[in-house]
CSV table of C-alpha atoms in Angstrom, one decimal:
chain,number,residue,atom,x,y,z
Z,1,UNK,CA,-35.2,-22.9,-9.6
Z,2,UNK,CA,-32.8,-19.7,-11.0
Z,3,UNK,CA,-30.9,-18.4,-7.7
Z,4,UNK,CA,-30.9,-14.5,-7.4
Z,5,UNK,CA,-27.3,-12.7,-7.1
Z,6,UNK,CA,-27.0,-9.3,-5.8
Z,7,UNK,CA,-23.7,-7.6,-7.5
Z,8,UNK,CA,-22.5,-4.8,-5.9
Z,9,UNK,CA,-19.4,-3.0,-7.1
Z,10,UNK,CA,-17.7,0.2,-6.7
Z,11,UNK,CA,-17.0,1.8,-9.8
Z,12,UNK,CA,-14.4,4.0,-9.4
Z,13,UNK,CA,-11.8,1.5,-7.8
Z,14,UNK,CA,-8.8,0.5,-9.3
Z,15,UNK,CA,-8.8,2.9,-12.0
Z,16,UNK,CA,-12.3,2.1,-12.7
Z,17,UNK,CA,-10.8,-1.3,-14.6
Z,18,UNK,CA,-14.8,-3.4,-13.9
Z,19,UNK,CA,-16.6,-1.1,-16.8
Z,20,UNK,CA,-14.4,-3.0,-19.5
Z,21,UNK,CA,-15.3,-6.3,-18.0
Z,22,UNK,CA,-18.7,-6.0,-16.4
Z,23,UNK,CA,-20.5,-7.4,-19.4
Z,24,UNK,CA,-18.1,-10.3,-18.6
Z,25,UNK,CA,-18.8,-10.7,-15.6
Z,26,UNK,CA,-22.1,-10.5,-15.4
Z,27,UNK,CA,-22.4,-13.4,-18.5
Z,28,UNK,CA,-20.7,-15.6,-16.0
Z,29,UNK,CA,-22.7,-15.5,-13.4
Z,30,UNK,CA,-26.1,-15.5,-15.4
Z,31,UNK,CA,-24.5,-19.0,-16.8
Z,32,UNK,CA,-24.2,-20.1,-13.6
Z,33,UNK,CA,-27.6,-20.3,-12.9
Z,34,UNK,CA,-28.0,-16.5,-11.7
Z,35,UNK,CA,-30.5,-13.9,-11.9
Z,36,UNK,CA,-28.2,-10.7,-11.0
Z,37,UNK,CA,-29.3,-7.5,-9.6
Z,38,UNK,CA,-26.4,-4.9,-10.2
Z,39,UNK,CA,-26.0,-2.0,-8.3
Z,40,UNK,CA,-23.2,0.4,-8.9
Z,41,UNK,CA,-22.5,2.0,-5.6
Z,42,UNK,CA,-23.0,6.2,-5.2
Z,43,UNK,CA,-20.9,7.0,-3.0
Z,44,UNK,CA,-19.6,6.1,0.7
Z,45,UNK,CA,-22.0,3.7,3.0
Z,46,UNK,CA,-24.3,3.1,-0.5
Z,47,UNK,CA,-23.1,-0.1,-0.2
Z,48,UNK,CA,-24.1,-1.3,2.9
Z,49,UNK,CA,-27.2,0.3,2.9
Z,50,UNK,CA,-28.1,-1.4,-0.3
Z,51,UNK,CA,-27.2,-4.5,0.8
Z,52,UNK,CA,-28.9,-4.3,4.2
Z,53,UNK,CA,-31.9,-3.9,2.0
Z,54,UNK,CA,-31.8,-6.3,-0.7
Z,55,UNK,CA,-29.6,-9.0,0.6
Z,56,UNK,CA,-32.2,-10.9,2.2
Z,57,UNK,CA,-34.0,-11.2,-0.9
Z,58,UNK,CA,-31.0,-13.3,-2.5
Z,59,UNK,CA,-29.1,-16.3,-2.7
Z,60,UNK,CA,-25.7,-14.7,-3.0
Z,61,UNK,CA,-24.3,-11.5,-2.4
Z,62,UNK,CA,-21.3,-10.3,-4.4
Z,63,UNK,CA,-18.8,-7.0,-4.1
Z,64,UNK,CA,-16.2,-5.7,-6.3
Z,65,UNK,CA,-14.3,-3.0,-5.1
Z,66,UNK,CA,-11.3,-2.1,-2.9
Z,67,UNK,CA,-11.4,-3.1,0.8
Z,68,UNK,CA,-13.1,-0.3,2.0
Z,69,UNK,CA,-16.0,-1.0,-0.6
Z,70,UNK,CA,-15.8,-4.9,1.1
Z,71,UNK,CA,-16.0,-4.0,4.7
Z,72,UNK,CA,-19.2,-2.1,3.8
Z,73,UNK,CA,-20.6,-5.1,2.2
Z,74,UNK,CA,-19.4,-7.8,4.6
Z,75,UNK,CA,-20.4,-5.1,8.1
Z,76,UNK,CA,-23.9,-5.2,6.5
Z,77,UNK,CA,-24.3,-8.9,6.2
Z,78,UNK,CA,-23.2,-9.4,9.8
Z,79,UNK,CA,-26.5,-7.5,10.7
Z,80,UNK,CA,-28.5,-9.5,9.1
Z,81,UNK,CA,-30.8,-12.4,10.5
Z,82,UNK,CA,-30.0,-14.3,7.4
Z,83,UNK,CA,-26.9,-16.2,6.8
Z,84,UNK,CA,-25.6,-15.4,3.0
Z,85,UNK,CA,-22.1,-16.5,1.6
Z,86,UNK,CA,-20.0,-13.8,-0.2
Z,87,UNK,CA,-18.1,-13.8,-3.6
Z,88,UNK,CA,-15.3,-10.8,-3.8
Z,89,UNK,CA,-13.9,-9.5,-7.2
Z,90,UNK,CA,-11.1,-7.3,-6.0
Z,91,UNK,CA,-10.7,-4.3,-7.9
Z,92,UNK,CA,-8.7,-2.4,-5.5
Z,93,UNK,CA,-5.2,-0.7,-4.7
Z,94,UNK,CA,-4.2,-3.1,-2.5
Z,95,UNK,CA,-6.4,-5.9,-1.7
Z,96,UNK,CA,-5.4,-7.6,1.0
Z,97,UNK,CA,-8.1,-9.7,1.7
Z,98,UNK,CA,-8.0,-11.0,-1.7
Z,99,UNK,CA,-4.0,-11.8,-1.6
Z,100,UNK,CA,-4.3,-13.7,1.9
Z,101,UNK,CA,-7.5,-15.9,0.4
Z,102,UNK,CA,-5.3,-16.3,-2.8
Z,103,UNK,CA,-8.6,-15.0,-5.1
Z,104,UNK,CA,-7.6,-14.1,-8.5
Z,105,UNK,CA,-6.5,-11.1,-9.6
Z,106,UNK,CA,-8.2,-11.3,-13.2
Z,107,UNK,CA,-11.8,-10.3,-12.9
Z,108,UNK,CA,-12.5,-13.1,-14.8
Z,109,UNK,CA,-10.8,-16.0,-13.3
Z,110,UNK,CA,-12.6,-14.5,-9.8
Z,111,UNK,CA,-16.5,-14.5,-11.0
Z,112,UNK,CA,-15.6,-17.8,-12.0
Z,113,UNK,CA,-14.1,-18.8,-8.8
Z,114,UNK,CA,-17.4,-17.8,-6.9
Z,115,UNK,CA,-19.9,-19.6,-9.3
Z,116,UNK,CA,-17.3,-22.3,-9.7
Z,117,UNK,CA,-16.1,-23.1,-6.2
Z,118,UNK,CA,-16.9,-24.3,-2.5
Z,119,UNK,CA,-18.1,-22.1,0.4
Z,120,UNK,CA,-15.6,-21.5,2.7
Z,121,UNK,CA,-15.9,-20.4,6.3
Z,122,UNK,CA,-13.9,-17.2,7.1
Z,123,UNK,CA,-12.9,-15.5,10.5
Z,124,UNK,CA,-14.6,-12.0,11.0
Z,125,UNK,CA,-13.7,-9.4,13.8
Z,126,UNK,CA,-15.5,-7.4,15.8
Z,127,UNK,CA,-14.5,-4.1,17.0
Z,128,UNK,CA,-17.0,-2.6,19.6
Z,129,UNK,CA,-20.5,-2.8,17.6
Z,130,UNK,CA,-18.8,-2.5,14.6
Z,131,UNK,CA,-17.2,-5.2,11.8
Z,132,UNK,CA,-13.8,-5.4,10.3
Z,133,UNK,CA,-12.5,-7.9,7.7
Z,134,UNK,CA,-9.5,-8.1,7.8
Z,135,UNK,CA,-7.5,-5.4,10.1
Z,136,UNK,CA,-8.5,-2.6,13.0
Z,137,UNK,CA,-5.0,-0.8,13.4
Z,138,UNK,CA,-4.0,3.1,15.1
Z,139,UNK,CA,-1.2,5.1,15.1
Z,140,UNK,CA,1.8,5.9,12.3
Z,141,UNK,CA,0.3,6.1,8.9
Z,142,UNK,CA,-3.3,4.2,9.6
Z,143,UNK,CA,-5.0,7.1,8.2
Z,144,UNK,CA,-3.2,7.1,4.9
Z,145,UNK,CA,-5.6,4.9,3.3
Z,146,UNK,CA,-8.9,6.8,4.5
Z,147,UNK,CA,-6.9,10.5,3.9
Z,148,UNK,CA,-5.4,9.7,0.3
Z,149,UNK,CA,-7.4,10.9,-3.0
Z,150,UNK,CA,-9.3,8.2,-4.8
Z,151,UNK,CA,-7.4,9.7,-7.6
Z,152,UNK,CA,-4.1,9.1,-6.7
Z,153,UNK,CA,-5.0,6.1,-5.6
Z,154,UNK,CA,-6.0,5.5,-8.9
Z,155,UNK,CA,-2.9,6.8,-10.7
Z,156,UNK,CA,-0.2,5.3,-8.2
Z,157,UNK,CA,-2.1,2.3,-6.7
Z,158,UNK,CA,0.2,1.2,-3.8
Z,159,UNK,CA,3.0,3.8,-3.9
Z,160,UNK,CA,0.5,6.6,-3.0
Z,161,UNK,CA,-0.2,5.3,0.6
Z,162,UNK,CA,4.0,5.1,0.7
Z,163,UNK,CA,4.2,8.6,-0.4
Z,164,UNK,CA,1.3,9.7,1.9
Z,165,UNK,CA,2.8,8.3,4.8
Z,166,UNK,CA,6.3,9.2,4.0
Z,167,UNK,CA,4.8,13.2,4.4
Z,168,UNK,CA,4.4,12.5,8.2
Z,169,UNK,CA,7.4,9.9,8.8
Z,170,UNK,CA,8.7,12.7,11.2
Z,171,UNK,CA,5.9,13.6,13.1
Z,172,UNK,CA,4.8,10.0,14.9
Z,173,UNK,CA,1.9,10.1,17.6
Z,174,UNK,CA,2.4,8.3,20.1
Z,175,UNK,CA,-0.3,6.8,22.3
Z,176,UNK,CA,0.1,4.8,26.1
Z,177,UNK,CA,-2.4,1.9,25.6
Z,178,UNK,CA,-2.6,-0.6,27.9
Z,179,UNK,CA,-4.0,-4.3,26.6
Z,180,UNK,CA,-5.2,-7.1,28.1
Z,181,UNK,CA,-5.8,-10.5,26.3
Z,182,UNK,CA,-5.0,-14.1,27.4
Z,183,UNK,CA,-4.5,-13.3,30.9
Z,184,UNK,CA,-2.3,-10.9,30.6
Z,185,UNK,CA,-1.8,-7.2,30.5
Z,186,UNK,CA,0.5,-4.7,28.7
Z,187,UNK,CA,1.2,-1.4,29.2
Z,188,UNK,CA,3.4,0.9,26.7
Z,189,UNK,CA,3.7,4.2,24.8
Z,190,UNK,CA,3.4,2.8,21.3
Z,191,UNK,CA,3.4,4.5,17.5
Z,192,UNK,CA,1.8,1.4,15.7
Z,193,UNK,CA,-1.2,-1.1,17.3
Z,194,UNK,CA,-2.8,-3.9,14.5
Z,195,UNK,CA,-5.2,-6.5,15.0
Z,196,UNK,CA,-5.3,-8.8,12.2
Z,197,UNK,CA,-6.9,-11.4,10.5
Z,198,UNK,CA,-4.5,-11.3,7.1
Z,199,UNK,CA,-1.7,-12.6,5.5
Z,200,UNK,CA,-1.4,-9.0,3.7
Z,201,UNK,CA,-1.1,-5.7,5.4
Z,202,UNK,CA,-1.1,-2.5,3.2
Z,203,UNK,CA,-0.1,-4.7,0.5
Z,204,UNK,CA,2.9,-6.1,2.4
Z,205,UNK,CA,3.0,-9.6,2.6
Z,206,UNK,CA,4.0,-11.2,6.6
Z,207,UNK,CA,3.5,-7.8,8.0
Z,208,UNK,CA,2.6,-9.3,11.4
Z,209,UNK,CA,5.5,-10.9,13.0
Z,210,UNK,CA,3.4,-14.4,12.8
Z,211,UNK,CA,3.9,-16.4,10.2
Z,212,UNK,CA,1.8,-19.0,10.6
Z,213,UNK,CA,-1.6,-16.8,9.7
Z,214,UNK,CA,-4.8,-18.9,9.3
Z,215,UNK,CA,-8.4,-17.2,8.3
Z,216,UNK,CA,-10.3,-19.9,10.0
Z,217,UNK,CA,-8.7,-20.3,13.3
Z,218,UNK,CA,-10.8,-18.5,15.5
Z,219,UNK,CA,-7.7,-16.5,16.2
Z,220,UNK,CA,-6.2,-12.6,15.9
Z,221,UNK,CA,-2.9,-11.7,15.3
Z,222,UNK,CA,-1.8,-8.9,17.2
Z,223,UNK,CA,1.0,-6.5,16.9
Z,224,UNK,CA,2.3,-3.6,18.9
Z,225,UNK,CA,5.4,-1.5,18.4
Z,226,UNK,CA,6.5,0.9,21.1
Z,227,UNK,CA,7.9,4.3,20.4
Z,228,UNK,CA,12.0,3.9,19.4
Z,229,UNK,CA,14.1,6.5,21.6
Z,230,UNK,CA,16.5,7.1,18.9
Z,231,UNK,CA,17.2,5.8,15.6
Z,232,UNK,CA,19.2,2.9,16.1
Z,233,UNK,CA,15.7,1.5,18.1
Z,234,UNK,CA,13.8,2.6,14.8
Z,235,UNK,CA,16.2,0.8,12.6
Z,236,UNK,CA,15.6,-2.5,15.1
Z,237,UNK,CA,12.0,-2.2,14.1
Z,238,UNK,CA,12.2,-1.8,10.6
Z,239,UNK,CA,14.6,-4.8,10.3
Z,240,UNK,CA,12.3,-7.1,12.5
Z,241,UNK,CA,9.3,-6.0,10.2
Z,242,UNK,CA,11.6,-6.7,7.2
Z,243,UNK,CA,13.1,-10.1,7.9
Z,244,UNK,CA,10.0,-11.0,10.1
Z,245,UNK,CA,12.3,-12.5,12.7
Z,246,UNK,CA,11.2,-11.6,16.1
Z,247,UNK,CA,14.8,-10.7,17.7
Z,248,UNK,CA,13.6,-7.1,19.4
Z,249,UNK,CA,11.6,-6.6,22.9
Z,250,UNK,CA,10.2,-3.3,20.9
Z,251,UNK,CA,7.2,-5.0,19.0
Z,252,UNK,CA,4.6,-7.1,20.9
Z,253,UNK,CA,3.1,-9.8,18.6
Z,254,UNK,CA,0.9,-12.9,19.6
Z,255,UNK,CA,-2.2,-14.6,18.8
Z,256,UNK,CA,-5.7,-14.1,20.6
Z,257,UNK,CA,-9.5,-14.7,20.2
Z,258,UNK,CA,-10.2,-11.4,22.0
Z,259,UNK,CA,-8.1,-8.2,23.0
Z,260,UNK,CA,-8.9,-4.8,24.9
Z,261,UNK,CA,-7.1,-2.1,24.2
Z,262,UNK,CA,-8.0,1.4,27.0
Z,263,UNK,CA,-6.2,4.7,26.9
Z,264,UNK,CA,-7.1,7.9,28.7
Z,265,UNK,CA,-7.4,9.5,25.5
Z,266,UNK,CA,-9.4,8.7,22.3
Z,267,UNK,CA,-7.5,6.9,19.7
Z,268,UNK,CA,-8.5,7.3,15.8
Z,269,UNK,CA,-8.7,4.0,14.6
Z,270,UNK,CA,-8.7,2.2,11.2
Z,271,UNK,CA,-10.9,-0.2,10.4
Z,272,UNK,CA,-10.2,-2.5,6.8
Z,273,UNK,CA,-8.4,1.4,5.7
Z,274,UNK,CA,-11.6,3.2,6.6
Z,275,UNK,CA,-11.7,5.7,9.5
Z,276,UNK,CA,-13.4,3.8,12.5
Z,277,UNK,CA,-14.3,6.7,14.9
Z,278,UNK,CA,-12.1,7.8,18.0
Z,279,UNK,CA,-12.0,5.0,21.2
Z,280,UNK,CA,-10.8,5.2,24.3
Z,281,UNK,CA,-11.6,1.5,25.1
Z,282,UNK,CA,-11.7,-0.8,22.3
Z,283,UNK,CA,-13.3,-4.3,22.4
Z,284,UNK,CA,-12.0,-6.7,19.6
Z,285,UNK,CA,-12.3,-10.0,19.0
Z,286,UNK,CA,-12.6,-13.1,16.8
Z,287,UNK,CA,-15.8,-14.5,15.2
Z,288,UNK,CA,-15.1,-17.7,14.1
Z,289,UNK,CA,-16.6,-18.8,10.8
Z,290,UNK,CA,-18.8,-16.2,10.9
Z,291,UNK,CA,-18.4,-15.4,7.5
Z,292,UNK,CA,-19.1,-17.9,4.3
Z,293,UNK,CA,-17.1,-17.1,1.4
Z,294,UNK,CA,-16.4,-18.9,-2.5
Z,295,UNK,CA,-13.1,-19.4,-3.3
Z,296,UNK,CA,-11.9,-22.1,-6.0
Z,297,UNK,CA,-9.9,-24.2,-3.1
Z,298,UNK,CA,-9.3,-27.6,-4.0
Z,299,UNK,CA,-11.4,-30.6,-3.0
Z,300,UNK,CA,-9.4,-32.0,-0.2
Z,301,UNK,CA,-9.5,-28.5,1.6
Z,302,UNK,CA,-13.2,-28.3,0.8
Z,303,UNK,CA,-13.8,-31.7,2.3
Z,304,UNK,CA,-12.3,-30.3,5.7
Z,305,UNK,CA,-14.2,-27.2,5.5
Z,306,UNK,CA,-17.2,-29.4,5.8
Z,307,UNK,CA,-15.7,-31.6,8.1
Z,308,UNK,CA,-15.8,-28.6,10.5
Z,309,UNK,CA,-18.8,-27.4,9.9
């Protein structure tokens, strides 16, 4: 019996590179035994809504966009009653989703990987009643992704998030947050707050001060840096950030299935680059496995992805 594919893709991401290839594409997965329903996506939410709708009536739900386009897609199929895996063609500025899972770049290579490969059980987070994929971050530059033209996006890919940010480099909100996650609580005036499930932040590999970053662990990595007092304090934060060697008592960074983050005044966050709302108490935390994913990962790391489940 022919399974049914719903493709969803956002059209205007990346320089609008999936028109050349969506014939392509499309013959690949009809030769991997799918009927495809393809929906070009109309603007902002059209992606979630659509897949809210017609997801249930599939086997497999696919996106191709930036990661704004996939935390639509992904948010939606957390409502559902109905478990349905996930194939990803990125196709945006950054992608970091895509670099920490190691899916191909070429459009190609990654409609080939989802017909091709093994379901994989990703981490998802949960920030109040709503879904991230990958980050929910406030303060210094957090609304540069949401705030910078498609357009230049499309023209500059990565470097136009460093020149939007670099406009307000001098002007740094700070906010005094307290947290409270293993046990313990922290209290600080800090410029940057990230909670992460991503081995790519902003297209910077290693961003968070851990290393050791697994999707399927059940785990968040969290990182807080407090304001600097003068420069030689910024300096100390840049370098730590840079060389990823946690020498300076100025960022916070640790591991943690659930966090809450309160402040007396509302915070705009960020949620996978897309505005979240404005919080003054933020509930995040880890769902483990919650999300099923193909990716062309190699037999023995397949076998132990079964294992598990």
């Amino acid at each position: 019996m022919e399974k049914k594919m719903l493709f969803v893709f956002n059209p205007r991401s990346g320089k609008g590179q999936i028109k050349t290839k969506l014939l392509e594409i499309i013959d690949i997965f009809v030769k991997g035994g799918y009927e495809v329903l393809v929906h070009p996506t109309q603007g902002p939410q059209d992606g979630y809504q659509k897949v809210k709708k017609l997801a249930p009536e599939v086997d497999l739900v696919v996106c191709s966009g930036g990661d704004g386009t996939l935390d639509e897609v992904v948010t939606a199929l957390m409502e559902l009653e109905k478990e349905i895996p996930l194939g990803y063609i990125p196709a945006g500025s950054t992608n970091d989703f895509a670099n920490s899972l190691e899916i191909p770049r070429d459009m190609a290579k990654a409609a080939r990987a989802i017909v091709e490969g093994k379901c994989y059980s990703c981490d998802v987070g949960s920030f109040n009643d709503d879904t991230f994929v990958y980050v929910a971050a406030f303060g210094m530059f957090t609304d540069v992704s949401y705030q910078t033209d498609q357009n230049l996006k499309n023209l500059l890919g990565h470097v136009a998030y460093v020149l939007e940010g670099a406009k307000r480099i001098f002007d740094v909100k700070t906010y005094r947050v307290k947290a409270t996650s293993n046990g313990e609580t922290l209290e600080g005036d800090y410029i940057y707050g990230m909670v992460s499930n991503s081995r790519s932040v902003g297209g910077f590999k290693n961003l968070t001060a851990k290393r050791d970053v697994q999707m399927d662990d059940g785990l968040l990595e969290v990182t807080l840096i407090k304001r600097p007092k003068n420069p030689l304090e910024l300096n100390e934060i840049l370098m730590a950030l840079v060389t990823r060697i946690d020498n300076t008592d100025l960022i916070e960074s640790f591991k943690t299935d659930r966090i809450l983050l309160e402040s007396e005044e509302e915070i705009p966050w960020t949620l996978d680059g897309e505005f979240g709302g404005n919080h003054k108490l933020a509930q995040i935390e880890a769902r483990k496995h919650a999300m099923k994913i193909f990716l062309n990962i190699g037999e023995e790391q397949a076998a132990e992805e079964k294992t598990e489940q």
